[in-house]
Structures are given as structure tokens and as C-alpha cells.
């Protein structure tokens, strides 16, 4: 057990926990974009920046990957931190001016105008979709391409990615809702990954609930008979 | 784009991988050697590397697109590098580059359809007194004026 102070409040955390985890458990809000508790911290968005004082030194660190330590003093809402967050949001908004989720964030944190030249991307490159596909789904169907300002998330060669099962996990975790998933005429379509797959209807209630690709993988992974997998979660 | 025949991918990849102890952590070296062999990194080769190293194709693709030293497009027989460093720029290298673009019909980074020339820009090659500098397959041409570009291309095309 480690004792630390976050925003003047004494917090007891477990060894190996991060500042963000400790703060969340204590009910203290730290904004994040690229963080998800199911995948490893990546520190891409820098939005969880906090001020940490250990001994005489005060530093700015990313709360999502910074480990707690005995006697540490954390401040999450100082003037400097607020300025820092505003700048980060402003930069993200300059890169992706059209994202409603970013605009909401800007409004909430008082970012009034963007002083930088605007781009037209709809992706903040936090890599949460890429990491989820790799760490949670285990398929690595999508990844990064290039670097610097040509960096983007895509399937290899921008073609339909073989391993993708259209599970939609990437769309679910995307903090800016930039990955559309559509279901039309019995197919699930993900334009961004150039992929479509036929939907499977529940054998009992008839509701579409997964794709054929998902079913194939599930069968392979679990070894369960297909009939039991063809039942949706409610009918199982 | 002219069709490039790619042969023996499986064996070539296996041979190169063996050189590096079949260690996927040496991906960059593996890709470098394969690029030396094929002149570029064809899609089939990257897919085979992914299969044999058991590294997801997305990772291999990321490495291959991350480094400027790798190219996924076929390269020309001759690589034309136009220096756009400060000294060459001041000496008018952008006009030389424009002339190359016009005559070859390609932008920097691209290759002509007949697979003869790949046009590139570089930022300073260390012989600024010779500016504007053009390097064609390692041979340095100094004080290149826009009017000379046509004869340079002709010279190499007729070799």
C-alpha cells in the first residue's frame, strides 16, 4: 500500500498502480482520450497531464502511465495544468476541426479559438483502436502507416484486411467516434477498413447479432458447436 | 505501371531471415536486405515476411512505411536526386527540380512508367560549392542549370 496526496486529498493506492487509476478510484477526474482500462497506457494524447511533486522536484507527467509512490503529491487542476490541457485540445482541434467530440471537449475546457492552421483529419492518432485490435481482440487487423504528418491509421496497403472480423471493437473504443459501423441489408459494413461481412441472425429470436467472420473465429477459438454460438446473448 | 515479375519470394525471404537467426526483432535488417534484392518492397514480400516471422502484417507494413529508406513502389533504373538544401536552393535548384518534373512527368518520390527514372529530393549532400547538385545513381553533377536537364535525361536514357 502506498499513501499519496491528490488535490489535497489523502489517497491510498496499491503498489504498481498509476496516478490515473488512483485518482479514478478516489473519484478525482482527470481527462483522457487515448486511455482505456483494458489496454496498456500509451501516453499519446497527453491530456491526462498532472503536476507531481516528489521531494523538492515538481514535474509534469502523464497520469495514465506514471506509477504512484509513497509521499507523492499530485495536483490535477493547477493553472499550469489548465493551460497545458487547453493547448493540447487546441492542437488536436487544429488537426481535426470537424470532430464533434473534440468540439465538446474544447467547450468544456474553455478553448475559444484555434490559433493554428487547420487540417482536415478526422483521427487524433491516439492509437486506441490499433491497440485494442492487438491487445484485446488479438488480431492486429489495423495499424499505423508512415510517420509525422503523413501518419495515419489504416489497413495494410489500404485494402480489405484479412484478419478483420468486423467486431467493431475499434469503433467502440474510439474516443472521437471516427470509425463508422453500418448495418445494411444483412451486412455489417466498415468503410474505413474496406470491409463488409454478412450478419448472422440469432437462431431463436432472429435478431442480427454478429458477423459470419466473428462466428468463424469464435468457433475456431472456443471449439463449441456452431448451434450454441448461433444464439444471441439474450437467448443463450 | 509496368508489370514487375516477382519470383521465389518464399525462398528468398527464408534465406534472408536465416541470415538474422529468424529473429523478428531484426525486422529492419530483414527488410533492408529484401529491398536490396528486389529494388523495392513488393506487397508479396511483406506478406511473406509477416507469415514467416509471425509478426502481424500491420506491424510489418508500419515499419516498411515508417522509414524513408524503404519504398513500396518499384524503383527506376536510375535514381535522380536533386539537392534542395539551403545552398542549392539559393542557387536555384527548385527550377532544376521543376524541369525534371516537367520532362519526366513525375513528382519527387515517384517513378516514370517505363521504370527508367525515380525522382527524389535530398537535403544537402555536402558539396555546396557545386550547387545546384544533381546525383544520378551515385554520380554527382555540379552547377546544373535548368537547360542542361534535358540532355542529362537523354544521356542516361540512351545508355
XYZ file of C-alpha atoms in Angstrom:
395
model
C 0.000 0.000 0.000
C 1.188 3.470 -0.920
C -0.020 6.729 0.546
C -0.103 9.817 -1.658
C -1.918 13.115 -1.854
C -4.047 14.021 -4.866
C -5.546 17.517 -4.919
C -5.103 17.812 -1.154
C -6.888 14.541 -0.508
C -5.074 11.605 1.051
C -5.349 8.594 -1.213
C -4.273 5.025 -0.542
C -3.248 3.131 -3.636
C -1.760 -0.232 -4.408
C 1.861 -0.568 -5.390
C 2.204 -0.581 -9.180
C -0.968 1.405 -9.784
C -0.791 4.503 -11.914
C -1.654 8.000 -10.773
C -4.706 7.910 -13.050
C -6.021 4.672 -11.541
C -5.511 6.001 -8.008
C -7.280 9.247 -8.879
C -10.198 7.474 -10.547
C -10.670 5.202 -7.529
C -10.683 8.261 -5.297
C -13.283 9.904 -7.502
C -10.948 12.588 -8.833
C -11.471 13.430 -12.502
C -8.549 13.571 -14.931
C -9.499 13.990 -18.595
C -8.219 11.351 -21.034
C -8.611 10.442 -24.687
C -6.166 7.656 -25.533
C -6.602 5.750 -22.267
C -8.757 2.669 -21.791
C -8.503 0.431 -18.738
C -8.391 -2.708 -20.893
C -5.247 -1.756 -22.816
C -1.772 -0.651 -21.804
C -1.220 3.088 -21.301
C 0.213 4.738 -24.399
C 0.568 8.445 -23.458
C -0.326 9.617 -26.944
C -2.935 12.291 -26.246
C -1.129 13.944 -23.286
C -4.465 15.121 -21.953
C -4.036 13.396 -18.572
C -1.040 15.594 -17.738
C -0.745 16.315 -13.995
C 1.754 18.026 -11.717
C 3.679 15.630 -9.497
C 5.862 16.688 -6.575
C 8.307 14.180 -5.150
C 10.687 15.660 -2.569
C 11.834 19.012 -3.921
C 11.117 18.335 -7.566
C 7.891 19.135 -9.368
C 7.317 17.713 -12.822
C 4.614 17.397 -15.416
C 3.806 13.783 -16.112
C 1.145 11.780 -17.898
C -1.072 10.318 -15.172
C -2.067 7.278 -17.237
C 1.367 5.638 -17.044
C 3.025 7.285 -14.042
C 3.356 4.885 -11.105
C 2.281 6.005 -7.643
C 4.929 6.373 -4.931
C 4.886 6.923 -1.193
C 4.531 10.571 -0.184
C 3.909 11.789 -3.705
C 1.884 14.991 -4.074
C -0.268 15.208 -7.206
C -2.152 18.266 -8.408
C -4.580 17.791 -11.265
C -6.056 21.212 -11.717
C -3.461 23.955 -11.280
C -3.284 26.991 -13.578
C -0.357 25.467 -15.414
C -2.184 22.182 -15.943
C -5.252 24.005 -17.202
C -3.162 25.970 -19.687
C -1.452 22.773 -20.731
C -4.765 20.980 -21.372
C -6.155 23.901 -23.304
C -3.140 23.927 -25.578
C -3.385 20.186 -26.176
C -7.072 20.434 -27.057
C -6.377 23.423 -29.287
C -3.696 21.464 -31.162
C -5.936 18.422 -31.546
C -8.755 20.619 -32.756
C -6.445 22.238 -35.293
C -5.668 18.787 -36.664
C -9.309 17.646 -36.681
C -11.594 20.710 -36.722
C -14.697 18.743 -37.688
C -14.956 16.330 -34.777
C -17.997 16.998 -32.551
C -16.441 15.112 -29.637
C -13.386 17.383 -29.718
C -15.563 20.470 -30.040
C -17.450 19.436 -26.891
C -14.159 18.964 -25.092
C -12.980 22.381 -26.257
C -16.128 23.982 -24.954
C -15.876 22.217 -21.617
C -12.285 23.354 -21.087
C -12.761 26.869 -22.412
C -10.826 26.660 -25.662
C -12.352 29.516 -27.602
C -10.377 29.686 -30.776
C -7.746 27.754 -32.646
C -4.662 29.794 -33.468
C -3.002 27.173 -35.663
C -3.512 26.355 -39.297
C -6.271 23.803 -39.615
C -6.031 20.320 -41.022
C -8.836 18.137 -42.230
C -8.186 14.859 -40.483
C -10.863 13.028 -38.506
C -8.375 10.983 -36.475
C -6.378 12.186 -33.470
C -3.888 9.300 -33.894
C -4.245 8.136 -30.309
C -3.901 4.544 -31.500
C -6.547 3.216 -29.129
C -8.237 1.293 -31.967
C -4.904 -0.182 -33.081
C -4.024 -1.241 -29.541
C -7.471 -2.664 -28.842
C -7.354 -4.717 -32.023
C -3.935 -6.017 -30.985
C -4.268 -6.436 -27.225
C -7.940 -7.208 -26.686
C -9.175 -8.761 -29.928
C -5.732 -10.190 -30.725
C -5.981 -9.796 -34.481
C -3.959 -6.676 -35.383
C -6.165 -6.067 -38.380
C -5.444 -2.342 -38.405
C -2.248 -0.429 -37.813
C -0.306 2.731 -38.406
C 1.204 3.863 -41.669
C 4.017 6.350 -42.192
C 5.179 8.951 -39.713
C 4.998 12.631 -38.903
C 2.170 14.435 -40.640
C 1.580 11.554 -43.050
C 0.968 9.125 -40.179
C -2.470 7.585 -40.187
C -4.403 4.524 -39.092
C -5.327 2.124 -41.872
C -5.344 -1.460 -43.043
C -2.184 -2.707 -44.806
C -1.982 -1.291 -48.348
C -5.369 0.316 -47.717
C -7.056 -2.884 -48.786
C -9.598 -5.060 -47.001
C -7.687 -6.541 -44.111
C -7.831 -10.334 -43.989
C -7.820 -10.794 -40.216
C -10.591 -8.209 -39.591
C -13.828 -9.837 -38.383
C -15.783 -6.552 -38.192
C -16.262 -6.934 -34.460
C -16.419 -3.158 -34.144
C -14.202 -3.008 -31.058
C -12.157 -0.254 -32.706
C -15.291 1.811 -33.287
C -16.452 1.195 -29.709
C -13.239 2.477 -28.096
C -12.578 5.386 -30.473
C -12.677 8.471 -28.218
C -13.755 10.742 -31.062
C -16.234 8.387 -32.781
C -14.284 8.459 -36.026
C -14.890 4.850 -37.104
C -18.395 4.379 -38.504
C -20.048 0.961 -38.437
C -23.132 0.455 -40.560
C -25.538 -2.426 -40.860
C -27.356 -2.552 -44.189
C -29.258 -5.349 -45.936
C -27.963 -8.038 -43.634
C -24.348 -6.913 -43.890
C -22.099 -5.091 -41.455
C -20.018 -2.518 -43.310
C -16.921 -0.666 -42.146
C -15.906 1.665 -44.945
C -12.778 2.779 -43.163
C -11.313 -0.740 -43.283
C -12.848 -1.505 -46.720
C -14.624 -4.460 -45.248
C -18.101 -5.991 -45.165
C -19.356 -9.228 -43.683
C -22.692 -10.989 -43.696
C -24.618 -10.767 -40.443
C -25.716 -13.833 -38.548
C -29.251 -13.888 -37.141
C -29.965 -15.490 -33.776
C -31.497 -18.898 -34.396
C -34.126 -18.286 -31.718
C -35.165 -14.625 -31.842
C -33.961 -13.829 -35.360
C -32.075 -10.679 -34.379
C -28.822 -9.937 -36.208
C -26.138 -10.082 -33.564
C -22.750 -10.936 -35.076
C -20.921 -11.296 -38.367
C -20.049 -14.542 -40.099
C -16.377 -13.707 -39.638
C -16.904 -13.369 -35.896
C -18.740 -16.696 -35.800
C -15.914 -18.403 -37.690
C -13.310 -17.079 -35.246
C -15.400 -17.908 -32.196
C -15.858 -21.456 -33.409
C -12.138 -21.771 -34.003
C -11.191 -20.298 -30.610
C -13.789 -21.959 -28.372
C -14.335 -25.258 -30.182
C -18.008 -25.063 -29.214
C -20.694 -26.464 -31.536
C -21.984 -23.922 -34.031
C -25.631 -24.230 -32.904
C -24.804 -22.893 -29.433
C -22.853 -19.978 -30.899
C -25.724 -19.050 -33.194
C -27.774 -17.977 -30.189
C -27.592 -14.311 -29.171
C -26.618 -13.265 -25.642
C -30.248 -12.842 -24.565
C -31.394 -16.253 -25.839
C -28.379 -18.208 -24.605
C 2.760 0.913 -64.401
C 4.907 -1.726 -65.997
C 4.457 -5.199 -64.626
C 7.303 -6.376 -62.442
C 7.822 -10.091 -62.129
C 8.442 -11.232 -58.588
C 9.804 -14.698 -58.173
C 10.987 -17.005 -55.442
C 9.556 -14.866 -52.674
C 9.203 -17.704 -50.186
C 12.777 -18.981 -50.600
C 14.304 -15.500 -50.685
C 12.543 -14.442 -47.507
C 13.555 -17.678 -45.790
C 17.186 -17.174 -46.816
C 17.291 -13.562 -45.598
C 15.559 -14.480 -42.343
C 18.106 -17.215 -41.673
C 20.842 -14.594 -42.010
C 19.367 -12.898 -38.945
C 18.725 -16.004 -36.910
C 14.999 -15.959 -37.779
C 14.659 -13.178 -35.225
C 11.640 -10.943 -35.910
C 13.237 -8.208 -33.777
C 15.662 -7.691 -36.679
C 12.833 -6.662 -38.974
C 14.631 -3.576 -40.287
C 17.678 -5.551 -41.403
C 15.468 -8.222 -42.953
C 13.524 -5.613 -44.921
C 16.738 -3.817 -45.944
C 18.189 -6.998 -47.427
C 14.959 -7.806 -49.211
C 14.819 -4.304 -50.632
C 18.384 -4.706 -51.909
C 17.259 -7.890 -53.621
C 14.093 -6.574 -55.274
C 14.921 -2.880 -55.533
C 11.795 -2.149 -53.503
C 9.465 -3.933 -51.116
C 6.687 -5.616 -53.088
C 3.423 -6.409 -51.329
C 4.011 -10.161 -51.768
C 7.334 -9.877 -49.948
C 5.844 -8.024 -46.968
C 3.072 -10.610 -46.737
C 5.610 -13.435 -46.820
C 7.742 -11.717 -44.147
C 4.637 -11.439 -41.982
C 3.864 -15.130 -42.495
C 7.362 -16.346 -41.716
C 8.109 -14.014 -38.770
C 4.579 -14.406 -37.390
C 4.514 -10.645 -36.957
C 1.120 -9.193 -37.956
C 1.114 -7.664 -41.433
C 0.038 -4.347 -39.931
C 3.326 -4.214 -37.955
C 5.477 -5.127 -40.948
C 3.609 -2.560 -43.039
C 4.121 0.068 -40.349
C 7.887 -0.495 -40.274
C 8.088 -0.505 -44.075
C 6.187 2.776 -44.361
C 7.818 4.453 -41.362
C 11.369 4.637 -42.698
C 12.198 6.762 -45.700
C 14.829 4.219 -46.722
C 12.081 1.760 -47.615
C 9.904 2.067 -50.667
C 6.808 0.065 -51.532
C 6.825 1.197 -55.133
C 9.137 -0.162 -57.844
C 12.217 1.989 -58.397
C 13.589 3.204 -61.697
C 16.861 2.001 -63.203
C 18.306 5.410 -62.409
C 17.610 7.382 -59.248
C 17.808 11.122 -59.770
C 18.375 13.055 -56.574
C 18.021 16.801 -56.779
C 19.540 18.633 -53.835
C 17.157 21.132 -52.285
C 19.409 22.066 -49.372
C 19.865 25.710 -48.473
C 22.859 26.436 -50.718
C 21.404 24.624 -53.730
C 18.047 26.273 -53.150
C 19.679 29.699 -53.208
C 21.431 28.688 -56.431
C 18.055 27.860 -57.994
C 17.716 24.099 -57.528
C 13.933 24.345 -57.401
C 13.991 25.399 -61.069
C 16.126 22.365 -61.888
C 13.673 20.176 -59.983
C 10.730 21.721 -61.817
C 12.414 20.959 -65.131
C 12.875 17.308 -64.116
C 9.241 17.123 -63.010
C 8.050 18.565 -66.317
C 10.214 16.390 -68.524
C 9.709 13.121 -66.634
C 6.104 13.784 -65.704
C 6.585 12.614 -62.115
C 6.706 14.239 -58.697
C 9.558 13.678 -56.233
C 9.264 10.192 -54.762
C 7.702 8.753 -57.909
C 8.989 6.643 -60.764
C 8.395 7.002 -64.501
C 6.075 4.435 -66.098
C 8.921 2.900 -68.119
C 10.813 2.229 -64.854
C 13.810 4.252 -66.065
C 13.892 7.122 -63.561
C 12.963 7.709 -59.947
C 12.943 11.358 -58.937
C 13.862 12.316 -55.386
C 14.899 15.348 -53.424
C 17.681 15.348 -50.850
C 18.624 17.996 -48.341
C 22.320 18.804 -48.764
C 24.922 16.338 -49.887
C 27.914 18.270 -48.559
C 29.309 19.802 -51.734
C 27.517 23.131 -51.638
C 30.158 24.863 -53.752
C 28.936 22.743 -56.667
C 25.304 23.804 -56.284
C 22.805 23.151 -57.690
C 23.767 19.499 -57.335
C 22.072 16.563 -59.031
C 23.070 12.985 -58.214
C 22.188 10.228 -60.649
C 22.875 6.722 -59.371
C 25.672 7.999 -57.166
C 27.353 10.163 -59.833
C 27.499 13.838 -58.871
C 26.650 16.546 -61.377
C 27.506 20.076 -60.239
C 26.332 23.538 -61.365
C 23.320 22.038 -63.109
C 21.300 24.641 -64.975
C 17.666 24.001 -65.946
C 18.634 23.993 -69.628
C 21.001 21.059 -69.057
C 18.314 18.810 -67.603
C 17.004 17.625 -70.940
C 20.412 16.477 -72.166
C 21.132 14.798 -68.807
C 17.966 12.732 -69.098
C 18.782 11.922 -72.713
C 22.305 10.857 -71.772
C 21.060 8.329 -69.237
C 18.122 7.132 -71.295
C 20.442 6.224 -74.159
C 22.914 4.292 -72.065
